[in-house]
């Protein structure tokens, strides 16, 4: 059947008009997509430029306040050595260290503590942060058997520091659980809170007459996330999304018991202060979208406020978003209840406010993007629970540790975040530092300290953050856990 020429022309016009509309619609879509992509790429470019410039930027010209203190730090297993003296049962690390290295000798500070103190004195710093070995003091982990040689060693160290006008800042636990207690589940066992309180009592009774500044735990996130949720730290249980939450729950309870013990029984006579030290990276959104900004905040809540909120927030307890998301994902995974344990109302009140200052370890920054469609299945994890993905740009300046990117403005931002969330509590920087290859002319480390101290001054003067002390990590080139001495 043949159509007339006019009919064909009319049909062609309709087709052309329809096609033009489709093309215009597609052009609008592509233009919108280009604008969004351009904005995201521009944001990433500006973020990259900011990271690079911050490594060569201006330094804050202000001086630190007159009442500001500087110090340096170590940890018992990383420096002491003397593993086979006086029935000392360190935790058996089930992860493999590089080249078979371990902390059996380390820096041999057990025998060379006088040299350590001389080095600290020569540096001219005001305090020395070190940790006690639970197993060196209580070989079985329990307080029925106290090792007099362990008490003697720490007494000698403390007395020599005081003699040299160096203030001791003492950490009760820096990752070296007595093996007999780990055999019973370690921090997965709720009785660990009682055993830690017993250990703290022995410590306060023996050293509290001279030590005025205490930390209960160093970096509980590392202990729980890497040790009970993964195999990056001892004991390496790899129970992600369950063991890490259980560890944190019992560790926070242990901290609170030690705090109340000191506050009620020892502070009236010894007049010291006590807190906990938490580690935090700064989390920057990878784009300026609302979703990525909220994701960056969730990283801070899941990895930092996880421990900080129960202790430092006005209402106590875990962050609301954490409780909500873990419960929702647990249900989808088939669990009968949330994998995140719950504090009772009485426990929330008991834990809240158990701090005299805010201890902070900070080294670096990450960028975060929203990941709302993480598939259900496989092993649970806190990262899946948080619905985020975070990373670092390999082109960012870094130390020999690939994760240690030099982003000083992240230091300022985490300090401001703490002030905004927890108020004007005094903040003690208990670790900050840089890894290199051991060169004497360590310009990379010098540059890192200049930039991060300048960022600290920005926080103090531009944002009125109440920072009182700074600790350089570390006094000695020590045993670096899974990385050994490499």
Tab-separated table of C-alpha atoms in Angstrom:
chain	number	residue	atom	x	y	z
A	1	UNK	CA	0.000	0.000	0.000
A	2	UNK	CA	1.571	3.264	-1.109
A	3	UNK	CA	1.274	6.421	0.994
A	4	UNK	CA	1.024	9.857	-0.558
A	5	UNK	CA	4.125	12.062	-0.570
A	6	UNK	CA	2.525	14.551	1.815
A	7	UNK	CA	1.674	11.783	4.267
A	8	UNK	CA	5.245	10.455	4.204
A	9	UNK	CA	6.607	13.954	4.735
A	10	UNK	CA	4.300	14.482	7.714
A	11	UNK	CA	5.380	11.171	9.260
A	12	UNK	CA	9.043	12.063	8.723
A	13	UNK	CA	8.525	15.409	10.439
A	14	UNK	CA	6.939	13.706	13.424
A	15	UNK	CA	9.818	11.230	13.586
A	16	UNK	CA	12.417	13.990	13.315
A	17	UNK	CA	10.650	16.051	15.973
A	18	UNK	CA	10.483	13.051	18.277
A	19	UNK	CA	14.143	12.270	17.676
A	20	UNK	CA	15.115	15.874	18.360
A	21	UNK	CA	13.228	15.768	21.648
A	22	UNK	CA	15.032	12.559	22.572
A	23	UNK	CA	18.387	14.116	21.652
A	24	UNK	CA	17.619	17.256	23.682
A	25	UNK	CA	16.616	15.116	26.678
A	26	UNK	CA	19.792	13.072	26.365
A	27	UNK	CA	21.896	16.219	26.042
A	28	UNK	CA	20.327	17.602	29.213
A	29	UNK	CA	21.054	14.332	31.014
A	30	UNK	CA	24.652	14.258	29.796
A	31	UNK	CA	25.126	17.932	30.673
A	32	UNK	CA	23.795	17.323	34.175
A	33	UNK	CA	26.004	14.246	34.531
A	34	UNK	CA	29.015	16.189	33.264
A	35	UNK	CA	28.352	18.985	35.733
A	36	UNK	CA	28.058	16.527	38.626
A	37	UNK	CA	31.156	14.613	37.515
A	38	UNK	CA	33.052	17.839	36.936
A	39	UNK	CA	32.134	19.064	40.404
A	40	UNK	CA	33.187	15.752	41.987
A	41	UNK	CA	36.461	15.690	40.074
A	42	UNK	CA	37.077	19.345	40.923
A	43	UNK	CA	36.441	18.571	44.607
A	44	UNK	CA	38.879	15.654	44.440
A	45	UNK	CA	41.436	17.818	42.650
A	46	UNK	CA	41.115	20.548	45.267
A	47	UNK	CA	41.414	17.935	48.015
A	48	UNK	CA	44.569	16.563	46.373
A	49	UNK	CA	46.055	20.052	45.989
A	50	UNK	CA	45.199	20.800	49.620
A	51	UNK	CA	47.009	17.646	50.733
A	52	UNK	CA	50.107	18.495	48.703
A	53	UNK	CA	50.196	22.165	49.697
A	54	UNK	CA	49.721	21.296	53.352
A	55	UNK	CA	53.030	19.453	53.185
A	56	UNK	CA	54.799	22.637	52.122
A	57	UNK	CA	52.508	25.294	53.566
A	58	UNK	CA	53.018	28.121	55.969
A	59	UNK	CA	53.765	27.458	59.617
A	60	UNK	CA	51.785	28.991	62.443
A	61	UNK	CA	54.047	31.677	63.998
A	62	UNK	CA	52.509	31.480	67.481
A	63	UNK	CA	54.295	30.063	70.507
A	64	UNK	CA	52.860	27.267	72.603
A	65	UNK	CA	51.266	28.469	75.858
A	66	UNK	CA	53.519	28.672	78.901
A	67	UNK	CA	51.614	25.863	80.623
A	68	UNK	CA	51.940	23.515	77.615
A	69	UNK	CA	53.992	20.329	78.122
A	70	UNK	CA	56.071	18.236	75.724
A	71	UNK	CA	57.067	14.613	76.156
A	72	UNK	CA	57.867	11.355	74.426
A	73	UNK	CA	56.534	7.819	74.758
A	74	UNK	CA	57.135	4.071	74.548
A	75	UNK	CA	55.285	0.815	75.288
A	76	UNK	CA	56.471	-2.036	77.495
A	77	UNK	CA	56.497	-4.933	75.011
A	78	UNK	CA	58.030	-2.778	72.302
A	79	UNK	CA	61.105	-1.780	74.329
A	80	UNK	CA	61.630	-3.755	77.550
A	81	UNK	CA	62.803	-7.189	76.462
A	82	UNK	CA	63.818	-9.451	79.377
A	83	UNK	CA	61.027	-11.826	78.412
A	84	UNK	CA	62.457	-14.773	80.378
A	85	UNK	CA	62.994	-13.112	83.751
A	86	UNK	CA	60.871	-13.608	86.876
A	87	UNK	CA	58.130	-15.882	85.509
A	88	UNK	CA	57.016	-13.303	82.996
A	89	UNK	CA	54.202	-14.710	80.836
A	90	UNK	CA	53.604	-12.343	77.944
A	91	UNK	CA	50.775	-13.077	75.572
A	92	UNK	CA	51.795	-15.535	72.859
A	93	UNK	CA	51.356	-13.605	69.633
A	94	UNK	CA	49.785	-15.978	67.134
A	95	UNK	CA	50.466	-13.712	64.175
A	96	UNK	CA	53.712	-14.000	62.226
A	97	UNK	CA	56.162	-11.133	62.436
A	98	UNK	CA	58.485	-10.211	59.624
A	99	UNK	CA	61.674	-12.254	59.564
A	100	UNK	CA	60.667	-14.085	62.741
A	101	UNK	CA	61.275	-11.029	64.914
A	102	UNK	CA	59.668	-10.539	68.322
A	103	UNK	CA	59.917	-8.463	71.487
A	104	UNK	CA	62.039	-10.901	73.499
A	105	UNK	CA	64.925	-8.411	73.602
A	106	UNK	CA	63.587	-5.350	71.747
A	107	UNK	CA	65.448	-2.236	72.993
A	108	UNK	CA	66.457	-4.060	76.197
A	109	UNK	CA	65.113	-1.181	78.270
A	110	UNK	CA	64.696	-3.517	81.217
A	111	UNK	CA	68.482	-3.417	81.548
A	112	UNK	CA	69.083	-0.010	79.939
A	113	UNK	CA	66.424	2.165	81.554
A	114	UNK	CA	69.125	4.465	82.955
A	115	UNK	CA	70.269	5.205	79.402
A	116	UNK	CA	66.653	5.841	78.415
A	117	UNK	CA	66.213	8.400	81.184
A	118	UNK	CA	69.485	10.093	80.222
A	119	UNK	CA	68.229	10.401	76.629
A	120	UNK	CA	64.938	11.892	77.813
A	121	UNK	CA	66.784	14.330	80.067
A	122	UNK	CA	69.006	15.390	77.191
A	123	UNK	CA	65.950	16.061	75.003
A	124	UNK	CA	64.668	18.586	77.524
A	125	UNK	CA	61.062	17.336	77.542
A	126	UNK	CA	58.932	17.574	80.677
A	127	UNK	CA	57.326	14.116	80.795
A	128	UNK	CA	57.763	10.510	79.717
A	129	UNK	CA	54.817	8.323	78.831
A	130	UNK	CA	55.475	4.597	79.246
A	131	UNK	CA	53.357	1.528	79.885
A	132	UNK	CA	53.477	-1.155	82.541
A	133	UNK	CA	53.542	-4.821	81.612
A	134	UNK	CA	50.594	-6.518	83.312
A	135	UNK	CA	52.365	-9.874	83.114
A	136	UNK	CA	55.637	-8.520	84.506
A	137	UNK	CA	53.765	-7.376	87.610
A	138	UNK	CA	51.242	-10.252	87.809
A	139	UNK	CA	52.745	-13.264	85.985
A	140	UNK	CA	49.476	-15.215	85.978
A	141	UNK	CA	47.368	-12.135	85.313
A	142	UNK	CA	45.703	-12.546	88.716
A	143	UNK	CA	46.610	-10.537	91.798
A	144	UNK	CA	47.253	-13.483	94.123
A	145	UNK	CA	50.836	-13.627	92.815
A	146	UNK	CA	52.790	-10.360	92.586
A	147	UNK	CA	56.244	-10.392	91.011
A	148	UNK	CA	58.597	-8.362	93.279
A	149	UNK	CA	61.141	-7.985	90.480
A	150	UNK	CA	58.546	-6.314	88.265
A	151	UNK	CA	57.620	-3.929	91.081
A	152	UNK	CA	61.312	-3.175	91.648
A	153	UNK	CA	61.961	-2.460	87.966
A	154	UNK	CA	59.143	0.064	87.634
A	155	UNK	CA	59.964	1.656	90.987
A	156	UNK	CA	63.549	2.176	89.834
A	157	UNK	CA	62.377	3.729	86.566
A	158	UNK	CA	59.821	6.024	88.223
A	159	UNK	CA	62.258	7.161	90.908
A	160	UNK	CA	64.964	7.937	88.364
A	161	UNK	CA	62.552	9.950	86.230
A	162	UNK	CA	61.454	12.027	89.212
A	163	UNK	CA	65.068	12.526	90.270
A	164	UNK	CA	65.689	14.035	86.821
A	165	UNK	CA	62.601	16.284	86.977
A	166	UNK	CA	60.749	14.201	84.374
A	167	UNK	CA	57.059	13.587	85.070
A	168	UNK	CA	55.927	9.950	84.619
A	169	UNK	CA	52.719	9.460	82.597
A	170	UNK	CA	51.837	5.792	83.010
A	171	UNK	CA	49.648	3.588	80.804
A	172	UNK	CA	48.247	0.485	82.497
A	173	UNK	CA	47.708	-1.534	79.319
A	174	UNK	CA	49.414	-1.254	75.936
A	175	UNK	CA	48.420	-4.506	74.186
A	176	UNK	CA	50.342	-7.146	76.192
A	177	UNK	CA	47.687	-9.351	77.822
A	178	UNK	CA	48.996	-12.032	80.211
A	179	UNK	CA	48.668	-15.353	78.395
A	180	UNK	CA	46.701	-17.107	81.189
A	181	UNK	CA	43.982	-14.457	80.837
A	182	UNK	CA	43.960	-14.674	77.050
A	183	UNK	CA	43.487	-18.424	77.410
A	184	UNK	CA	40.222	-17.570	79.170
A	185	UNK	CA	39.058	-15.358	76.306
A	186	UNK	CA	40.829	-12.109	77.099
A	187	UNK	CA	38.600	-9.117	76.472
A	188	UNK	CA	35.903	-11.357	75.027
A	189	UNK	CA	35.358	-12.506	78.627
A	190	UNK	CA	33.226	-10.125	80.702
A	191	UNK	CA	35.241	-11.051	83.816
A	192	UNK	CA	38.202	-9.222	82.268
A	193	UNK	CA	36.763	-6.004	83.720
A	194	UNK	CA	37.145	-7.387	87.247
A	195	UNK	CA	40.623	-8.783	86.585
A	196	UNK	CA	41.758	-5.446	85.157
A	197	UNK	CA	40.450	-3.642	88.241
A	198	UNK	CA	42.439	-6.038	90.454
A	199	UNK	CA	45.575	-5.308	88.415
A	200	UNK	CA	44.924	-1.550	88.619
A	201	UNK	CA	44.654	-1.775	92.403
A	202	UNK	CA	48.093	-3.396	92.649
A	203	UNK	CA	49.525	-0.663	90.414
A	204	UNK	CA	47.955	2.242	92.322
A	205	UNK	CA	49.061	0.763	95.654
A	206	UNK	CA	52.676	0.366	94.544
A	207	UNK	CA	53.283	3.428	92.348
A	208	UNK	CA	50.476	5.913	93.001
A	209	UNK	CA	52.344	7.783	95.713
A	210	UNK	CA	54.670	9.152	92.985
A	211	UNK	CA	52.674	8.815	89.749
A	212	UNK	CA	50.015	11.499	89.288
A	213	UNK	CA	49.007	10.915	85.658
A	214	UNK	CA	47.398	7.661	84.485
A	215	UNK	CA	45.953	6.156	81.322
A	216	UNK	CA	43.966	2.938	81.552
A	217	UNK	CA	44.199	1.711	77.934
A	218	UNK	CA	46.119	2.660	74.839
A	219	UNK	CA	44.104	2.662	71.598
A	220	UNK	CA	41.252	0.267	72.412
A	221	UNK	CA	40.115	0.440	68.786
A	222	UNK	CA	43.348	-1.249	67.738
A	223	UNK	CA	43.035	-3.847	70.492
A	224	UNK	CA	39.483	-4.787	69.544
A	225	UNK	CA	39.214	-4.135	65.811
A	226	UNK	CA	42.635	-5.543	64.913
A	227	UNK	CA	43.016	-8.148	67.662
A	228	UNK	CA	39.517	-9.565	68.103
A	229	UNK	CA	37.964	-8.519	64.801
A	230	UNK	CA	41.055	-9.268	62.693
A	231	UNK	CA	44.585	-10.653	62.796
A	232	UNK	CA	46.532	-7.399	62.600
A	233	UNK	CA	47.208	-7.401	66.347
A	234	UNK	CA	47.291	-10.071	69.046
A	235	UNK	CA	45.400	-12.276	69.770
A	236	UNK	CA	44.279	-12.280	66.122
A	237	UNK	CA	40.884	-13.954	66.561
A	238	UNK	CA	39.392	-12.655	63.267
A	239	UNK	CA	35.855	-12.454	64.663
A	240	UNK	CA	34.871	-9.282	62.819
A	241	UNK	CA	31.539	-7.721	63.608
A	242	UNK	CA	31.183	-9.813	66.768
A	243	UNK	CA	34.457	-10.258	68.657
A	244	UNK	CA	35.496	-6.642	68.162
A	245	UNK	CA	32.200	-5.333	69.566
A	246	UNK	CA	32.365	-7.750	72.505
A	247	UNK	CA	35.982	-6.767	73.237
A	248	UNK	CA	35.100	-3.071	73.192
A	249	UNK	CA	32.128	-3.586	75.492
A	250	UNK	CA	34.194	-5.345	78.146
A	251	UNK	CA	37.181	-3.019	77.743
A	252	UNK	CA	35.029	0.079	78.303
A	253	UNK	CA	33.580	-1.559	81.417
A	254	UNK	CA	37.126	-2.367	82.597
A	255	UNK	CA	38.195	1.244	82.088
A	256	UNK	CA	35.241	2.505	84.119
A	257	UNK	CA	35.988	0.126	86.994
A	258	UNK	CA	39.629	1.260	87.134
A	259	UNK	CA	38.568	4.919	87.017
A	260	UNK	CA	36.071	4.563	89.868
A	261	UNK	CA	38.581	2.567	91.902
A	262	UNK	CA	41.117	5.378	91.591
A	263	UNK	CA	38.547	8.123	92.084
A	264	UNK	CA	37.049	6.646	95.245
A	265	UNK	CA	40.000	4.986	96.980
A	266	UNK	CA	43.242	6.517	95.723
A	267	UNK	CA	42.601	10.034	94.442
A	268	UNK	CA	41.838	11.437	97.941
A	269	UNK	CA	45.366	10.479	99.041
A	270	UNK	CA	47.349	10.589	95.793
A	271	UNK	CA	45.645	13.568	94.108
A	272	UNK	CA	46.267	12.409	90.534
A	273	UNK	CA	44.235	12.226	87.329
A	274	UNK	CA	43.231	9.325	85.112
A	275	UNK	CA	41.728	8.793	81.672
A	276	UNK	CA	42.005	6.650	78.530
A	277	UNK	CA	43.775	7.328	75.239
A	278	UNK	CA	41.931	6.803	71.947
A	279	UNK	CA	43.332	6.765	68.429
A	280	UNK	CA	41.633	8.606	65.587
A	281	UNK	CA	42.224	9.299	61.928
A	282	UNK	CA	40.469	12.278	60.434
A	283	UNK	CA	37.770	11.231	57.935
A	284	UNK	CA	37.289	13.636	55.025
A	285	UNK	CA	34.436	13.143	52.495
A	286	UNK	CA	35.736	12.133	49.071
A	287	UNK	CA	33.231	14.516	47.433
A	288	UNK	CA	31.176	17.417	48.735
A	289	UNK	CA	27.922	15.473	48.359
A	290	UNK	CA	25.642	15.167	51.380
A	291	UNK	CA	25.909	11.371	51.246
A	292	UNK	CA	29.710	11.358	51.399
A	293	UNK	CA	29.750	14.006	54.132
A	294	UNK	CA	27.432	11.850	56.234
A	295	UNK	CA	29.573	8.793	55.481
A	296	UNK	CA	32.719	10.598	56.638
A	297	UNK	CA	30.944	11.413	59.890
A	298	UNK	CA	29.902	7.762	60.293
A	299	UNK	CA	33.526	6.631	60.055
A	300	UNK	CA	34.341	8.891	62.997
A	301	UNK	CA	31.343	7.588	64.927
A	302	UNK	CA	32.007	3.901	64.240
A	303	UNK	CA	35.760	4.026	64.857
A	304	UNK	CA	36.242	6.835	67.355
A	305	UNK	CA	32.980	7.776	69.054
A	306	UNK	CA	32.448	4.010	69.507
A	307	UNK	CA	34.752	4.367	72.533
A	308	UNK	CA	34.564	8.114	73.136
A	309	UNK	CA	30.791	8.587	73.384
A	310	UNK	CA	30.219	6.186	76.313
A	311	UNK	CA	32.917	8.001	78.321
A	312	UNK	CA	32.941	11.625	77.145
A	313	UNK	CA	29.498	12.458	75.726
A	314	UNK	CA	26.825	14.129	77.883
A	315	UNK	CA	24.391	11.225	77.462
A	316	UNK	CA	26.866	8.337	77.417
A	317	UNK	CA	26.307	5.057	75.536
A	318	UNK	CA	27.277	4.165	71.967
A	319	UNK	CA	26.462	6.580	69.110
A	320	UNK	CA	22.809	6.359	68.037
A	321	UNK	CA	23.688	5.794	64.379
A	322	UNK	CA	25.939	2.903	65.363
A	323	UNK	CA	23.238	1.216	67.437
A	324	UNK	CA	20.703	1.687	64.637
A	325	UNK	CA	22.801	0.447	61.712
A	326	UNK	CA	24.311	-2.553	63.521
A	327	UNK	CA	20.860	-3.656	64.690
A	328	UNK	CA	19.364	-3.306	61.201
A	329	UNK	CA	22.143	-5.201	59.462
A	330	UNK	CA	22.243	-7.888	62.164
A	331	UNK	CA	18.558	-8.563	61.547
A	332	UNK	CA	19.064	-8.780	57.778
A	333	UNK	CA	21.936	-11.216	58.339
A	334	UNK	CA	19.688	-13.497	60.367
A	335	UNK	CA	20.885	-12.699	63.887
A	336	UNK	CA	18.229	-12.783	66.608
A	337	UNK	CA	19.636	-9.665	68.230
A	338	UNK	CA	22.093	-6.893	67.444
A	339	UNK	CA	25.743	-7.915	67.284
A	340	UNK	CA	26.520	-4.715	69.217
A	341	UNK	CA	26.059	-5.452	72.943
A	342	UNK	CA	23.870	-3.114	74.977
A	343	UNK	CA	24.777	-1.236	78.127
A	344	UNK	CA	22.123	-1.179	80.817
A	345	UNK	CA	20.910	2.217	81.978
A	346	UNK	CA	22.899	1.731	85.161
A	347	UNK	CA	26.053	0.907	83.175
A	348	UNK	CA	25.613	3.987	80.972
A	349	UNK	CA	25.598	6.210	84.055
A	350	UNK	CA	28.508	4.305	85.636
A	351	UNK	CA	30.706	4.697	82.541
A	352	UNK	CA	29.746	8.261	81.590
A	353	UNK	CA	32.244	10.869	82.794
A	354	UNK	CA	35.028	8.431	83.706
A	355	UNK	CA	37.793	10.759	82.538
A	356	UNK	CA	39.790	13.722	83.783
A	357	UNK	CA	41.128	14.635	80.325
A	358	UNK	CA	40.906	13.398	76.741
A	359	UNK	CA	43.863	11.271	75.591
A	360	UNK	CA	44.315	11.332	71.801
A	361	UNK	CA	46.672	9.521	69.428
A	362	UNK	CA	46.607	10.878	65.874
A	363	UNK	CA	48.786	10.229	62.845
A	364	UNK	CA	46.943	10.605	59.533
A	365	UNK	CA	43.781	11.162	57.461
A	366	UNK	CA	41.516	9.133	55.135
A	367	UNK	CA	38.894	10.040	52.530
A	368	UNK	CA	35.475	8.414	52.766
A	369	UNK	CA	32.584	7.671	50.443
A	370	UNK	CA	29.085	6.430	51.094
A	371	UNK	CA	28.459	2.698	50.511
A	372	UNK	CA	24.756	2.135	51.218
A	373	UNK	CA	24.366	-0.955	49.016
A	374	UNK	CA	26.904	-3.234	50.704
A	375	UNK	CA	25.570	-6.759	49.980
A	376	UNK	CA	24.303	-8.879	52.852
A	377	UNK	CA	26.384	-12.018	53.254
A	378	UNK	CA	29.859	-13.161	54.150
A	379	UNK	CA	31.461	-12.272	57.456
A	380	UNK	CA	29.913	-9.339	59.291
A	381	UNK	CA	32.129	-6.345	60.015
A	382	UNK	CA	31.946	-2.889	61.495
A	383	UNK	CA	32.920	-1.443	58.101
A	384	UNK	CA	29.887	-3.080	56.475
A	385	UNK	CA	27.762	-1.917	59.388
A	386	UNK	CA	28.881	1.681	58.863
A	387	UNK	CA	28.009	1.599	55.127
A	388	UNK	CA	31.226	3.377	54.243
A	389	UNK	CA	34.419	2.835	52.282
A	390	UNK	CA	37.539	4.821	53.102
A	391	UNK	CA	40.954	5.028	51.485
A	392	UNK	CA	44.031	7.161	50.950
A	393	UNK	CA	45.462	8.542	47.740
A	394	UNK	CA	48.820	6.796	47.097
A	395	UNK	CA	50.158	10.054	45.657
A	396	UNK	CA	49.833	11.808	49.022
A	397	UNK	CA	53.146	12.408	50.847
A	398	UNK	CA	53.872	9.609	53.315
A	399	UNK	CA	56.417	8.015	55.613
A	400	UNK	CA	57.855	4.537	55.176
A	401	UNK	CA	54.564	3.233	56.558
A	402	UNK	CA	52.299	3.442	53.508
A	403	UNK	CA	49.287	4.373	55.664
A	404	UNK	CA	51.040	7.324	57.322
A	405	UNK	CA	50.089	10.103	54.914
A	406	UNK	CA	51.228	13.601	55.838
A	407	UNK	CA	47.959	15.557	56.079
A	408	UNK	CA	48.442	18.089	58.904
A	409	UNK	CA	45.093	19.849	58.474
A	410	UNK	CA	43.443	16.560	59.458
A	411	UNK	CA	45.040	17.005	62.892
A	412	UNK	CA	43.386	20.392	63.305
A	413	UNK	CA	40.027	19.070	62.158
A	414	UNK	CA	39.911	16.062	64.487
A	415	UNK	CA	40.732	18.336	67.433
A	416	UNK	CA	37.949	20.748	66.479
A	417	UNK	CA	35.573	17.778	66.053
A	418	UNK	CA	36.393	16.579	69.588
A	419	UNK	CA	35.737	20.040	71.020
A	420	UNK	CA	32.435	20.375	69.173
A	421	UNK	CA	31.216	16.944	70.254
A	422	UNK	CA	32.569	16.661	73.807
A	423	UNK	CA	33.010	20.225	74.980
A	424	UNK	CA	36.013	22.060	76.381
A	425	UNK	CA	37.670	19.069	78.047
A	426	UNK	CA	41.499	19.287	78.321
A	427	UNK	CA	43.085	17.257	75.499
A	428	UNK	CA	46.416	15.472	75.869
A	429	UNK	CA	48.082	14.407	72.620
A	430	UNK	CA	49.522	11.089	73.769
A	431	UNK	CA	51.027	9.999	70.421
A	432	UNK	CA	51.956	11.626	67.130
A	433	UNK	CA	54.893	10.771	64.923
A	434	UNK	CA	56.437	9.663	61.642
A	435	UNK	CA	58.194	6.546	60.340
A	436	UNK	CA	61.330	6.612	58.209
A	437	UNK	CA	64.150	4.247	57.215
A	438	UNK	CA	66.264	5.075	60.248
A	439	UNK	CA	68.363	7.768	58.606
A	440	UNK	CA	70.139	10.230	60.876
A	441	UNK	CA	69.368	13.181	58.611
A	442	UNK	CA	65.623	12.575	58.973
A	443	UNK	CA	64.214	15.545	57.083
A	444	UNK	CA	60.926	13.735	56.490
A	445	UNK	CA	60.353	13.407	60.220
A	446	UNK	CA	61.469	16.980	60.873
A	447	UNK	CA	59.013	18.232	58.254
A	448	UNK	CA	56.193	16.099	59.698
A	449	UNK	CA	56.706	17.441	63.211
A	450	UNK	CA	56.897	21.041	61.985
A	451	UNK	CA	53.659	20.713	60.038
A	452	UNK	CA	51.709	18.812	62.681
A	453	UNK	CA	52.831	21.081	65.504
A	454	UNK	CA	51.791	24.039	63.363
A	455	UNK	CA	48.395	22.376	62.816
A	456	UNK	CA	48.165	21.932	66.580
A	457	UNK	CA	48.805	25.648	67.048
A	458	UNK	CA	46.030	26.337	64.522
A	459	UNK	CA	43.653	24.326	66.710
A	460	UNK	CA	44.758	26.129	69.876
A	461	UNK	CA	44.743	29.710	68.571
A	462	UNK	CA	42.254	29.720	65.685
A	463	UNK	CA	39.681	27.324	67.151
A	464	UNK	CA	40.322	27.678	70.912
A	465	UNK	CA	40.783	23.927	71.424
A	466	UNK	CA	41.988	23.192	74.955
A	467	UNK	CA	45.131	21.127	74.211
A	468	UNK	CA	47.529	20.850	77.156
A	469	UNK	CA	50.324	18.500	76.097
A	470	UNK	CA	51.982	16.833	73.116
A	471	UNK	CA	53.748	13.463	73.012
A	472	UNK	CA	56.159	12.496	70.240
A	473	UNK	CA	56.160	8.820	69.293
A	474	UNK	CA	58.600	7.311	69.943
A	475	UNK	CA	61.613	7.717	72.213
A	476	UNK	CA	63.319	4.651	70.707
A	477	UNK	CA	63.365	2.783	67.397
A	478	UNK	CA	61.378	-0.106	68.803
A	479	UNK	CA	59.616	-3.356	67.939
A	480	UNK	CA	56.697	-2.421	65.675
A	481	UNK	CA	54.311	-5.305	66.343
A	482	UNK	CA	53.444	-7.154	63.131
A	483	UNK	CA	56.037	-5.228	61.145
A	484	UNK	CA	58.786	-6.279	63.542
A	485	UNK	CA	61.888	-4.142	63.120
A	486	UNK	CA	61.399	-3.492	59.400
